[in-house]
Amino acid sequence: MRNIKALDSLKKHLKRPLKKLGISSLVGILMVLSLLFQVWVRPALTQQPVTITIMAQGQVLSNWKPFFQEFQDKNPDIRINVVEGPFDTNLQENLLTSAFLLGDSPYDILNMDIVWVPKFAAAGWLKPLDDRLPPEQIAEMIESNVEGGRYQGKLYRVPTNSDAGVLYYRKDLLEQAGAQPPETFQQMVALSQQLQGKQGATWGYLWQGKQYEGVSAMFVEVLGGFGGFWVNPDTLEVGLDQPQAIQAVEFLRDTINKGISPSGVSTYGEEETRMLFQNGGSVFLRNWPYVWKLANQEDSKVKGKIGIKVMLQGAGQQGGSCLGGWGLGMSATTKHPEEAWRLMQYLSSKETMRRYVLGSGEISAYKSLFKDPEIVAKYPHFPQLLEAVQQSVLRPPIAQYAQASDILQRYLSAAFTGGMNSKDAMQAAAQETRNLMGSLKPARTSQHPRSAPNVAIRS
Ligand code: GLC
């Protein structure tokens, strides 16, 4: 009874204002309200976050993990879908290549090795980033790492990590023998022979001889150290059958023949050599800066006993570390370029990279982070690593790099396992590489100071 009375009074109260407004104004108001609901309210209630997919290898992912979390917390409209890829760079590259060849690649952001850029850019798989990356940020980065991300004048990759091949040595063993760290390959061989067998260090020198990209990276250092070259990117001249190149292969074979390196090096990649060194099994190791933190962790047998230096050279020659490095590219097939860029910007910012470097012991592309007091306090070898990066030797920046590297890997492997002698292997490698280059015009892929094949780069 009470309810009916209340309803009647409500009707009375509404009648007057509704009459005043008129029926057409009322329809107008309802239409506006419905529009507002469609445009703002409904999307806000139903919109799903955008998913950005990225692939990287496990160790990198575990370093990135807290940053992915932090980004998602600050950006609830973006979720990151992480795909764990294999450790070896060329296995990752194969997976990404297949994804693009099959059509719609599921990846929005590509975590890219420096050597993939010309191929991916030439294939049209990447979006150019020139309009996105501010020149002030580029100016803070190591020039060769930035240039490694360019193809035909356009920027396709924002560098995050820099990388350079380095020599790790057992500081304790060298000190006990009153010896200085070696400068040349010849000195390293002599020291190996002197110190091998001491304190469980069965081997003198560990290097990556497995048939994969790592062997090409390792080999350019020895090649440079002996004064040779692989492919001149300006003229496409091939130097693999020149005496210096054959000498470089002979040097590596000799380390096996003389028992300085285990014959297993012909099947070892970065991780196998790192673990053997970390177990105290060798006096010297060629690897990348990421090893430092791992070889100094609690369970490492060589914790606190190791030193690190720029890669060696041949006597009377100018060698250098191989320039490596990783960075972020945006897939040409991404449906969410703006969201992808927000994540790329966050990951590649100096502030993020500073914290990443502190946590991982890896090196970044920002020059100032090699000298940052907090970083140097934790990683005193960093200023030296800047030197290593700045004197780095390049793998040829050509669009057909993957095929050229594949040829080199096959013949080096044949030489290291004794299937071919060094001269025959390198002559065959040179011939196949010339055939590959034959179809190409001598064109550089970027405007970069790395014109001569083996010139040290300073940024
Ligand atoms: C490191 C380098 C990369 C190189 C790879 C070879 O990841 O950064 O440039 O291609 O090692 O294994």
CSV table of C-alpha atoms and ligand atoms in Angstrom, one decimal:
chain,number,residue,atom,x,y,z
A,1,MET,CA,0.0,0.0,0.0
A,2,ARG,CA,2.8,2.3,1.0
A,3,ASN,CA,4.7,1.4,-2.2
A,4,ILE,CA,1.8,2.3,-4.5
A,5,LYS,CA,1.6,5.7,-2.8
A,6,ALA,CA,5.3,6.3,-3.3
A,7,LEU,CA,5.1,5.4,-7.0
A,8,ASP,CA,2.1,7.8,-7.5
A,9,SER,CA,4.0,10.6,-6.0
A,10,LEU,CA,7.1,9.9,-8.1
A,11,LYS,CA,5.0,10.0,-11.3
A,12,LYS,CA,3.5,13.3,-10.3
A,13,HIS,CA,7.0,14.8,-9.7
A,14,LEU,CA,8.3,13.6,-13.0
A,15,LYS,CA,5.4,14.7,-15.1
A,16,ARG,CA,6.0,18.4,-14.8
A,17,PRO,CA,9.8,18.5,-15.9
A,18,LEU,CA,9.2,15.9,-18.7
A,19,LYS,CA,6.3,18.0,-20.1
A,20,LYS,CA,8.5,21.1,-19.9
A,21,LEU,CA,11.4,19.5,-21.8
A,22,GLY,CA,9.2,18.1,-24.6
A,23,ILE,CA,9.5,14.7,-26.1
A,24,SER,CA,12.0,15.6,-28.8
A,25,SER,CA,14.6,16.9,-26.3
A,26,LEU,CA,14.2,13.8,-24.3
A,27,VAL,CA,15.0,11.6,-27.3
A,28,GLY,CA,18.1,13.8,-27.9
A,29,ILE,CA,19.4,13.4,-24.4
A,30,LEU,CA,18.9,9.6,-24.5
A,31,MET,CA,20.8,9.5,-27.8
A,32,VAL,CA,23.7,11.4,-26.4
A,33,LEU,CA,23.8,9.2,-23.3
A,34,SER,CA,23.8,6.1,-25.4
A,35,LEU,CA,26.6,7.5,-27.6
A,36,LEU,CA,28.7,8.3,-24.5
A,37,PHE,CA,28.2,4.7,-23.3
A,38,GLN,CA,29.2,3.2,-26.6
A,39,VAL,CA,32.3,5.3,-27.0
A,40,TRP,CA,33.7,5.6,-23.5
A,41,VAL,CA,32.0,3.4,-20.9
A,42,ARG,CA,31.6,0.1,-22.8
A,43,PRO,CA,35.2,-0.1,-24.2
A,44,ALA,CA,36.6,0.8,-20.8
A,45,LEU,CA,34.6,-2.1,-19.2
A,46,THR,CA,35.3,-4.7,-21.9
A,47,GLN,CA,38.8,-3.8,-23.4
A,48,GLN,CA,41.3,-6.5,-23.1
A,49,PRO,CA,45.0,-5.6,-22.6
A,50,VAL,CA,47.1,-5.7,-25.8
A,51,THR,CA,49.5,-8.7,-25.8
A,52,ILE,CA,53.0,-8.1,-27.0
A,53,THR,CA,55.0,-11.2,-27.9
A,54,ILE,CA,58.8,-11.4,-27.7
A,55,MET,CA,61.3,-14.3,-28.0
A,56,ALA,CA,64.6,-14.5,-26.2
A,57,GLN,CA,66.9,-17.2,-24.8
A,58,GLY,CA,66.5,-18.3,-21.2
A,59,GLN,CA,69.5,-16.5,-19.5
A,60,VAL,CA,68.4,-13.2,-21.1
A,61,LEU,CA,64.8,-13.8,-20.1
A,62,SER,CA,65.7,-14.5,-16.5
A,63,ASN,CA,67.6,-11.1,-16.5
A,64,TRP,CA,64.7,-9.4,-18.1
A,65,LYS,CA,62.0,-10.9,-15.9
A,66,PRO,CA,61.8,-8.3,-13.2
A,67,PHE,CA,61.7,-5.6,-15.8
A,68,PHE,CA,58.9,-7.2,-17.7
A,69,GLN,CA,57.0,-7.4,-14.4
A,70,GLU,CA,57.7,-3.8,-13.6
A,71,PHE,CA,56.5,-2.7,-17.0
A,72,GLN,CA,53.3,-4.6,-16.8
A,73,ASP,CA,52.6,-3.2,-13.3
A,74,LYS,CA,53.0,0.3,-14.7
A,75,ASN,CA,51.1,-0.5,-18.0
A,76,PRO,CA,48.0,-2.5,-17.2
A,77,ASP,CA,46.9,-2.1,-20.9
A,78,ILE,CA,49.8,-4.2,-22.1
A,79,ARG,CA,50.7,-7.9,-21.3
A,80,ILE,CA,54.0,-9.4,-22.4
A,81,ASN,CA,54.0,-12.9,-23.8
A,82,VAL,CA,57.4,-14.3,-23.5
A,83,VAL,CA,58.6,-17.2,-25.8
A,84,GLU,CA,61.7,-18.9,-24.6
A,85,GLY,CA,64.1,-19.5,-27.5
A,86,PRO,CA,67.2,-21.7,-27.7
A,87,PHE,CA,70.6,-20.4,-26.5
A,88,ASP,CA,72.4,-20.4,-29.9
A,89,THR,CA,71.8,-17.3,-31.9
A,90,ASN,CA,71.4,-19.0,-35.2
A,91,LEU,CA,68.8,-21.4,-33.8
A,92,GLN,CA,66.8,-18.4,-32.6
A,93,GLU,CA,67.3,-16.8,-36.0
A,94,ASN,CA,66.0,-19.9,-37.8
A,95,LEU,CA,62.9,-19.9,-35.7
A,96,LEU,CA,62.2,-16.3,-36.4
A,97,THR,CA,63.0,-16.7,-40.1
A,98,SER,CA,60.5,-19.6,-40.3
A,99,ALA,CA,57.9,-17.5,-38.5
A,100,PHE,CA,58.2,-14.8,-41.1
A,101,LEU,CA,58.4,-17.1,-44.1
A,102,LEU,CA,55.2,-18.8,-43.0
A,103,GLY,CA,53.4,-15.6,-43.1
A,104,ASP,CA,52.0,-13.8,-40.1
A,105,SER,CA,54.9,-13.8,-37.6
A,106,PRO,CA,53.4,-13.9,-34.0
A,107,TYR,CA,56.3,-11.8,-32.7
A,108,ASP,CA,55.8,-8.0,-32.1
A,109,ILE,CA,59.3,-7.4,-30.9
A,110,LEU,CA,62.4,-9.2,-32.0
A,111,ASN,CA,65.4,-9.5,-29.6
A,112,MET,CA,68.0,-9.4,-32.4
A,113,ASP,CA,71.7,-10.3,-32.6
A,114,ILE,CA,73.7,-7.6,-34.4
A,115,VAL,CA,74.4,-9.9,-37.3
A,116,TRP,CA,70.8,-10.5,-38.2
A,117,VAL,CA,69.9,-6.9,-39.1
A,118,PRO,CA,70.9,-6.7,-42.8
A,119,LYS,CA,69.0,-10.0,-43.6
A,120,PHE,CA,65.9,-9.1,-41.6
A,121,ALA,CA,65.8,-5.6,-42.9
A,122,ALA,CA,66.4,-6.6,-46.5
A,123,ALA,CA,63.6,-9.1,-46.3
A,124,GLY,CA,61.2,-6.4,-45.1
A,125,TRP,CA,60.5,-8.1,-41.8
A,126,LEU,CA,61.3,-5.0,-39.7
A,127,LYS,CA,59.7,-1.5,-39.3
A,128,PRO,CA,62.2,1.4,-39.5
A,129,LEU,CA,62.6,3.2,-36.2
A,130,ASP,CA,64.3,6.4,-37.3
A,131,ASP,CA,61.3,8.5,-36.4
A,132,ARG,CA,61.0,7.0,-33.0
A,133,LEU,CA,64.5,6.9,-31.4
A,134,PRO,CA,65.6,10.4,-30.3
A,135,PRO,CA,69.0,11.5,-31.6
A,136,GLU,CA,70.0,12.5,-28.0
A,137,GLN,CA,69.6,8.9,-27.0
A,138,ILE,CA,71.5,7.6,-30.0
A,139,ALA,CA,74.3,10.0,-29.2
A,140,GLU,CA,74.8,8.3,-25.8
A,141,MET,CA,75.3,4.8,-27.4
A,142,ILE,CA,78.4,3.1,-28.7
A,143,GLU,CA,78.5,4.1,-32.4
A,144,SER,CA,79.2,0.6,-33.7
A,145,ASN,CA,76.3,-0.9,-31.8
A,146,VAL,CA,73.9,1.7,-33.3
A,147,GLU,CA,75.4,1.3,-36.8
A,148,GLY,CA,75.0,-2.4,-36.6
A,149,GLY,CA,71.3,-1.8,-36.4
A,150,ARG,CA,71.1,0.2,-39.6
A,151,TYR,CA,70.5,-1.1,-43.1
A,152,GLN,CA,70.8,1.1,-46.2
A,153,GLY,CA,70.7,4.2,-44.1
A,154,LYS,CA,67.7,3.3,-42.0
A,155,LEU,CA,67.6,2.3,-38.3
A,156,TYR,CA,65.9,-1.1,-37.6
A,157,ARG,CA,67.2,-2.1,-34.2
A,158,VAL,CA,67.6,-0.2,-30.9
A,159,PRO,CA,70.7,-1.6,-29.2
A,160,THR,CA,70.3,-2.8,-25.6
A,161,ASN,CA,73.4,-5.0,-25.0
A,162,SER,CA,76.8,-4.5,-26.4
A,163,ASP,CA,79.1,-7.5,-26.6
A,164,ALA,CA,82.8,-8.1,-27.3
A,165,GLY,CA,84.9,-11.3,-27.2
A,166,VAL,CA,87.2,-11.3,-24.2
A,167,LEU,CA,89.9,-13.5,-22.7
A,168,TYR,CA,89.4,-14.8,-19.3
A,169,TYR,CA,92.5,-16.0,-17.4
A,170,ARG,CA,93.3,-17.7,-14.1
A,171,LYS,CA,94.8,-14.7,-12.3
A,172,ASP,CA,95.8,-17.0,-9.3
A,173,LEU,CA,97.8,-19.3,-11.6
A,174,LEU,CA,99.5,-16.5,-13.5
A,175,GLU,CA,100.4,-14.7,-10.2
A,176,GLN,CA,101.9,-17.9,-8.7
A,177,ALA,CA,104.1,-18.2,-11.8
A,178,GLY,CA,105.0,-14.5,-11.7
A,179,ALA,CA,103.6,-14.1,-15.2
A,180,GLN,CA,101.7,-11.2,-16.8
A,181,PRO,CA,98.5,-11.9,-18.7
A,182,PRO,CA,99.4,-12.6,-22.4
A,183,GLU,CA,99.0,-10.1,-25.2
A,184,THR,CA,99.5,-12.4,-28.1
A,185,PHE,CA,98.3,-15.8,-29.1
A,186,GLN,CA,101.9,-17.1,-29.0
A,187,GLN,CA,102.4,-15.9,-25.4
A,188,MET,CA,99.1,-17.5,-24.4
A,189,VAL,CA,100.2,-20.8,-25.9
A,190,ALA,CA,103.5,-20.7,-24.0
A,191,LEU,CA,101.8,-19.8,-20.7
A,192,SER,CA,99.2,-22.6,-21.3
A,193,GLN,CA,102.0,-25.1,-21.7
A,194,GLN,CA,103.7,-23.8,-18.6
A,195,LEU,CA,100.6,-23.8,-16.3
A,196,GLN,CA,98.5,-26.7,-17.6
A,197,GLY,CA,97.9,-29.3,-15.0
A,198,LYS,CA,98.3,-26.9,-12.1
A,199,GLN,CA,95.4,-27.1,-9.6
A,200,GLY,CA,93.2,-29.2,-11.8
A,201,ALA,CA,93.5,-26.9,-14.8
A,202,THR,CA,93.8,-29.8,-17.3
A,203,TRP,CA,93.5,-27.5,-20.3
A,204,GLY,CA,95.3,-24.4,-21.5
A,205,TYR,CA,92.8,-22.7,-23.7
A,206,LEU,CA,89.0,-23.1,-24.4
A,207,TRP,CA,87.3,-21.7,-27.4
A,208,GLN,CA,84.1,-22.2,-29.3
A,209,GLY,CA,84.7,-24.6,-32.2
A,210,LYS,CA,81.1,-26.0,-32.7
A,211,GLN,CA,79.5,-25.5,-36.1
A,212,TYR,CA,77.3,-22.5,-35.3
A,213,GLU,CA,77.5,-18.7,-35.3
A,214,GLY,CA,79.8,-18.7,-32.2
A,215,VAL,CA,82.6,-20.2,-34.2
A,216,SER,CA,82.4,-17.4,-36.8
A,217,ALA,CA,82.5,-14.8,-34.0
A,218,MET,CA,85.5,-16.5,-32.4
A,219,PHE,CA,87.3,-17.0,-35.7
A,220,VAL,CA,87.1,-13.3,-36.8
A,221,GLU,CA,89.2,-12.5,-33.7
A,222,VAL,CA,91.9,-15.0,-34.6
A,223,LEU,CA,91.7,-14.0,-38.2
A,224,GLY,CA,92.1,-10.4,-37.3
A,225,GLY,CA,94.9,-11.3,-34.9
A,226,PHE,CA,96.8,-12.9,-37.8
A,227,GLY,CA,96.2,-9.9,-40.1
A,228,GLY,CA,93.6,-11.6,-42.3
A,229,PHE,CA,90.1,-10.8,-43.4
A,230,TRP,CA,86.9,-12.6,-44.3
A,231,VAL,CA,84.8,-10.5,-46.7
A,232,ASN,CA,85.4,-6.8,-47.4
A,233,PRO,CA,81.9,-5.3,-47.3
A,234,ASP,CA,82.9,-2.5,-49.7
A,235,THR,CA,84.3,-4.6,-52.5
A,236,LEU,CA,83.0,-8.1,-51.6
A,237,GLU,CA,86.5,-9.4,-51.9
A,238,VAL,CA,86.9,-12.7,-50.0
A,239,GLY,CA,90.1,-13.2,-48.0
A,240,LEU,CA,89.6,-16.7,-46.6
A,241,ASP,CA,92.2,-18.5,-48.7
A,242,GLN,CA,94.9,-15.9,-48.1
A,243,PRO,CA,98.0,-17.1,-46.1
A,244,GLN,CA,96.9,-15.2,-42.9
A,245,ALA,CA,93.5,-17.0,-42.9
A,246,ILE,CA,95.1,-20.4,-43.3
A,247,GLN,CA,97.6,-19.5,-40.5
A,248,ALA,CA,94.7,-18.6,-38.3
A,249,VAL,CA,93.0,-22.0,-38.8
A,250,GLU,CA,96.3,-23.8,-38.3
A,251,PHE,CA,96.8,-22.0,-35.0
A,252,LEU,CA,93.5,-23.2,-33.7
A,253,ARG,CA,94.1,-26.7,-35.0
A,254,ASP,CA,97.4,-26.7,-33.3
A,255,THR,CA,95.9,-25.9,-29.9
A,256,ILE,CA,94.1,-29.2,-30.3
A,257,ASN,CA,97.0,-31.1,-31.7
A,258,LYS,CA,99.4,-29.9,-29.0
A,259,GLY,CA,96.8,-30.8,-26.3
A,260,ILE,CA,96.4,-27.2,-25.2
A,261,SER,CA,92.7,-27.4,-26.0
A,262,PRO,CA,90.6,-30.5,-25.7
A,263,SER,CA,89.5,-32.1,-29.0
A,264,GLY,CA,86.0,-31.5,-27.7
A,265,VAL,CA,86.3,-27.8,-28.5
A,266,SER,CA,85.2,-28.7,-32.0
A,267,THR,CA,81.7,-29.4,-30.5
A,268,TYR,CA,81.7,-26.7,-27.7
A,269,GLY,CA,79.7,-23.5,-27.7
A,270,GLU,CA,79.8,-20.6,-25.2
A,271,GLU,CA,78.1,-22.6,-22.4
A,272,GLU,CA,80.2,-25.8,-22.6
A,273,THR,CA,83.4,-23.8,-22.5
A,274,ARG,CA,82.1,-21.5,-19.7
A,275,MET,CA,81.2,-24.5,-17.5
A,276,LEU,CA,84.5,-26.3,-18.0
A,277,PHE,CA,86.4,-23.1,-17.1
A,278,GLN,CA,84.1,-22.4,-14.2
A,279,ASN,CA,84.9,-25.9,-12.9
A,280,GLY,CA,88.6,-24.9,-12.9
A,281,GLY,CA,89.4,-27.0,-15.9
A,282,SER,CA,91.4,-24.5,-17.9
A,283,VAL,CA,93.9,-21.6,-17.6
A,284,PHE,CA,92.4,-19.5,-20.4
A,285,LEU,CA,88.9,-19.1,-21.9
A,286,ARG,CA,87.6,-17.0,-24.9
A,287,ASN,CA,84.1,-16.0,-24.3
A,288,TRP,CA,81.8,-12.9,-23.8
A,289,PRO,CA,81.3,-10.6,-20.8
A,290,TYR,CA,78.3,-12.5,-19.5
A,291,VAL,CA,80.6,-15.2,-18.1
A,292,TRP,CA,82.1,-12.9,-15.5
A,293,LYS,CA,79.2,-12.9,-13.1
A,294,LEU,CA,78.5,-16.6,-13.5
A,295,ALA,CA,82.1,-17.6,-13.0
A,296,ASN,CA,82.3,-15.5,-9.9
A,297,GLN,CA,79.1,-16.8,-8.3
A,298,GLU,CA,79.2,-18.9,-5.0
A,299,ASP,CA,79.2,-22.3,-6.6
A,300,SER,CA,82.0,-21.5,-9.1
A,301,LYS,CA,85.4,-23.2,-8.4
A,302,VAL,CA,87.2,-20.1,-9.8
A,303,LYS,CA,85.3,-17.5,-7.9
A,304,GLY,CA,87.6,-14.5,-7.2
A,305,LYS,CA,90.5,-16.2,-9.1
A,306,ILE,CA,90.0,-14.8,-12.6
A,307,GLY,CA,91.0,-11.9,-14.7
A,308,ILE,CA,89.6,-10.6,-18.0
A,309,LYS,CA,91.1,-8.7,-20.9
A,310,VAL,CA,90.7,-7.6,-24.5
A,311,MET,CA,91.1,-10.4,-27.0
A,312,LEU,CA,94.6,-11.4,-28.1
A,313,GLN,CA,96.4,-10.7,-31.3
A,314,GLY,CA,99.1,-12.4,-33.4
A,315,ALA,CA,102.7,-11.3,-32.7
A,316,GLY,CA,103.3,-8.0,-34.5
A,317,GLN,CA,99.7,-7.8,-35.5
A,318,GLN,CA,96.7,-5.8,-34.5
A,319,GLY,CA,93.8,-7.9,-33.3
A,320,GLY,CA,90.7,-7.2,-31.5
A,321,SER,CA,87.5,-8.5,-29.9
A,322,CYS,CA,84.6,-9.5,-32.1
A,323,LEU,CA,81.8,-7.0,-31.9
A,324,GLY,CA,78.6,-8.8,-30.8
A,325,GLY,CA,75.5,-7.4,-29.2
A,326,TRP,CA,71.7,-7.5,-29.0
A,327,GLY,CA,68.9,-5.1,-29.5
A,328,LEU,CA,65.2,-4.7,-30.2
A,329,GLY,CA,63.6,-4.6,-33.6
A,330,MET,CA,59.9,-4.1,-34.3
A,331,SER,CA,58.3,-6.7,-36.4
A,332,ALA,CA,56.8,-5.4,-39.7
A,333,THR,CA,53.7,-7.6,-39.0
A,334,THR,CA,52.9,-6.3,-35.5
A,335,LYS,CA,49.4,-5.1,-35.1
A,336,HIS,CA,50.3,-3.0,-32.1
A,337,PRO,CA,53.3,-0.8,-33.0
A,338,GLU,CA,52.5,1.8,-30.4
A,339,GLU,CA,52.4,-0.6,-27.5
A,340,ALA,CA,55.4,-2.5,-28.9
A,341,TRP,CA,57.3,0.7,-29.0
A,342,ARG,CA,56.4,1.6,-25.4
A,343,LEU,CA,57.9,-1.7,-24.2
A,344,MET,CA,61.0,-1.2,-26.5
A,345,GLN,CA,61.5,2.3,-25.1
A,346,TYR,CA,61.2,1.1,-21.6
A,347,LEU,CA,63.6,-1.8,-22.0
A,348,SER,CA,66.2,0.1,-24.0
A,349,SER,CA,66.2,3.2,-21.8
A,350,LYS,CA,69.4,4.1,-19.9
A,351,GLU,CA,67.7,3.9,-16.6
A,352,THR,CA,66.5,0.3,-17.3
A,353,MET,CA,69.8,-0.7,-18.8
A,354,ARG,CA,71.7,0.6,-15.8
A,355,ARG,CA,69.7,-1.6,-13.5
A,356,TYR,CA,70.0,-4.5,-15.9
A,357,VAL,CA,73.8,-4.2,-16.1
A,358,LEU,CA,74.1,-4.0,-12.3
A,359,GLY,CA,72.1,-7.2,-12.0
A,360,SER,CA,73.5,-9.2,-14.9
A,361,GLY,CA,77.1,-8.1,-15.3
A,362,GLU,CA,76.5,-7.9,-19.0
A,363,ILE,CA,77.5,-4.8,-20.9
A,364,SER,CA,75.1,-2.3,-22.5
A,365,ALA,CA,75.3,0.0,-25.5
A,366,TYR,CA,75.4,3.2,-23.3
A,367,LYS,CA,78.9,4.5,-23.1
A,368,SER,CA,78.5,6.2,-19.7
A,369,LEU,CA,77.4,2.9,-18.1
A,370,PHE,CA,80.9,1.5,-18.6
A,371,LYS,CA,82.2,4.2,-16.2
A,372,ASP,CA,79.2,4.6,-13.9
A,373,PRO,CA,80.7,4.6,-10.3
A,374,GLU,CA,78.2,2.1,-8.9
A,375,ILE,CA,78.7,-0.2,-11.8
A,376,VAL,CA,82.5,0.0,-11.8
A,377,ALA,CA,82.5,-0.7,-8.0
A,378,LYS,CA,80.7,-3.9,-8.7
A,379,TYR,CA,82.4,-4.7,-12.0
A,380,PRO,CA,85.9,-3.1,-12.0
A,381,HIS,CA,86.7,-4.5,-15.4
A,382,PHE,CA,84.0,-2.5,-17.2
A,383,PRO,CA,86.2,0.4,-18.4
A,384,GLN,CA,88.4,-2.2,-20.0
A,385,LEU,CA,85.4,-3.7,-21.7
A,386,LEU,CA,84.6,-0.3,-23.3
A,387,GLU,CA,88.1,-0.5,-24.8
A,388,ALA,CA,87.3,-4.0,-26.1
A,389,VAL,CA,84.1,-2.9,-27.7
A,390,GLN,CA,85.8,0.2,-29.2
A,391,GLN,CA,88.6,-1.9,-30.8
A,392,SER,CA,86.2,-4.6,-32.0
A,393,VAL,CA,86.4,-6.5,-35.2
A,394,LEU,CA,83.2,-7.0,-37.2
A,395,ARG,CA,81.7,-9.8,-39.0
A,396,PRO,CA,80.9,-8.6,-42.5
A,397,PRO,CA,77.7,-6.5,-42.5
A,398,ILE,CA,76.2,-7.9,-45.7
A,399,ALA,CA,72.7,-9.0,-46.3
A,400,GLN,CA,73.9,-12.5,-47.2
A,401,TYR,CA,75.7,-12.8,-43.9
A,402,ALA,CA,73.8,-15.9,-42.7
A,403,GLN,CA,74.8,-17.9,-45.8
A,404,ALA,CA,78.4,-16.6,-45.7
A,405,SER,CA,78.7,-17.6,-42.0
A,406,ASP,CA,77.2,-20.9,-42.7
A,407,ILE,CA,79.9,-21.6,-45.3
A,408,LEU,CA,82.6,-20.6,-43.0
A,409,GLN,CA,81.2,-22.7,-40.1
A,410,ARG,CA,81.1,-25.8,-42.2
A,411,TYR,CA,84.7,-25.6,-43.4
A,412,LEU,CA,86.1,-24.5,-40.1
A,413,SER,CA,84.3,-27.5,-38.6
A,414,ALA,CA,85.9,-29.8,-41.2
A,415,ALA,CA,89.3,-28.4,-40.4
A,416,PHE,CA,88.9,-28.7,-36.6
A,417,THR,CA,87.7,-32.2,-36.7
A,418,GLY,CA,90.5,-33.3,-39.1
A,419,GLY,CA,88.1,-34.0,-42.0
A,420,MET,CA,90.1,-31.5,-44.2
A,421,ASN,CA,93.5,-29.8,-43.9
A,422,SER,CA,93.5,-26.1,-43.2
A,423,LYS,CA,94.5,-25.1,-46.7
A,424,ASP,CA,91.9,-27.2,-48.6
A,425,ALA,CA,89.2,-26.2,-46.1
A,426,MET,CA,89.9,-22.5,-46.5
A,427,GLN,CA,90.2,-22.7,-50.3
A,428,ALA,CA,86.9,-24.4,-50.5
A,429,ALA,CA,85.3,-21.9,-48.1
A,430,ALA,CA,86.7,-19.0,-50.1
A,431,GLN,CA,85.4,-20.5,-53.4
A,432,GLU,CA,81.9,-21.0,-52.1
A,433,THR,CA,81.9,-17.5,-50.5
A,434,ARG,CA,83.0,-16.0,-53.9
A,435,ASN,CA,80.1,-17.9,-55.6
A,436,LEU,CA,77.7,-16.4,-53.0
A,437,MET,CA,79.2,-12.9,-53.4
A,438,GLY,CA,79.2,-13.3,-57.3
A,439,SER,CA,75.6,-12.6,-57.5
A,440,LEU,CA,75.9,-9.4,-55.4
A,441,LYS,CA,76.8,-5.8,-56.2
A,442,PRO,CA,79.5,-4.5,-53.9
A,443,ALA,CA,77.2,-2.4,-51.8
A,444,ARG,CA,77.7,-1.5,-48.2
A,445,THR,CA,74.7,-2.0,-46.0
A,446,SER,CA,75.3,1.1,-43.8
A,447,GLN,CA,77.3,4.3,-43.5
A,448,HIS,CA,79.7,3.0,-41.0
A,449,PRO,CA,83.4,3.5,-40.2
A,450,ARG,CA,83.9,-0.2,-40.6
A,451,SER,CA,84.9,0.1,-44.2
A,452,ALA,CA,88.1,-1.8,-44.1
A,453,PRO,CA,87.5,-5.5,-43.2
A,454,ASN,CA,89.7,-5.6,-40.1
A,455,VAL,CA,90.0,-2.1,-38.9
A,456,ALA,CA,89.6,-1.4,-35.3
A,457,ILE,CA,86.6,0.8,-34.6
A,458,ARG,CA,86.6,3.7,-32.3
A,459,SER,CA,83.4,5.4,-31.3
B,1,GLC,C1,76.9,-13.4,-28.5
B,1,GLC,C2,77.1,-12.2,-29.3
B,1,GLC,C3,76.5,-12.3,-30.7
B,1,GLC,C4,77.0,-13.6,-31.4
B,1,GLC,C5,76.8,-14.8,-30.5
B,1,GLC,C6,77.6,-16.0,-31.1
B,1,GLC,O1,75.6,-13.6,-28.1
B,1,GLC,O2,76.5,-11.1,-28.7
B,1,GLC,O3,76.6,-11.2,-31.5
B,1,GLC,O4,76.5,-13.7,-32.6
B,1,GLC,O5,77.4,-14.6,-29.2
B,1,GLC,O6,77.3,-17.1,-30.4
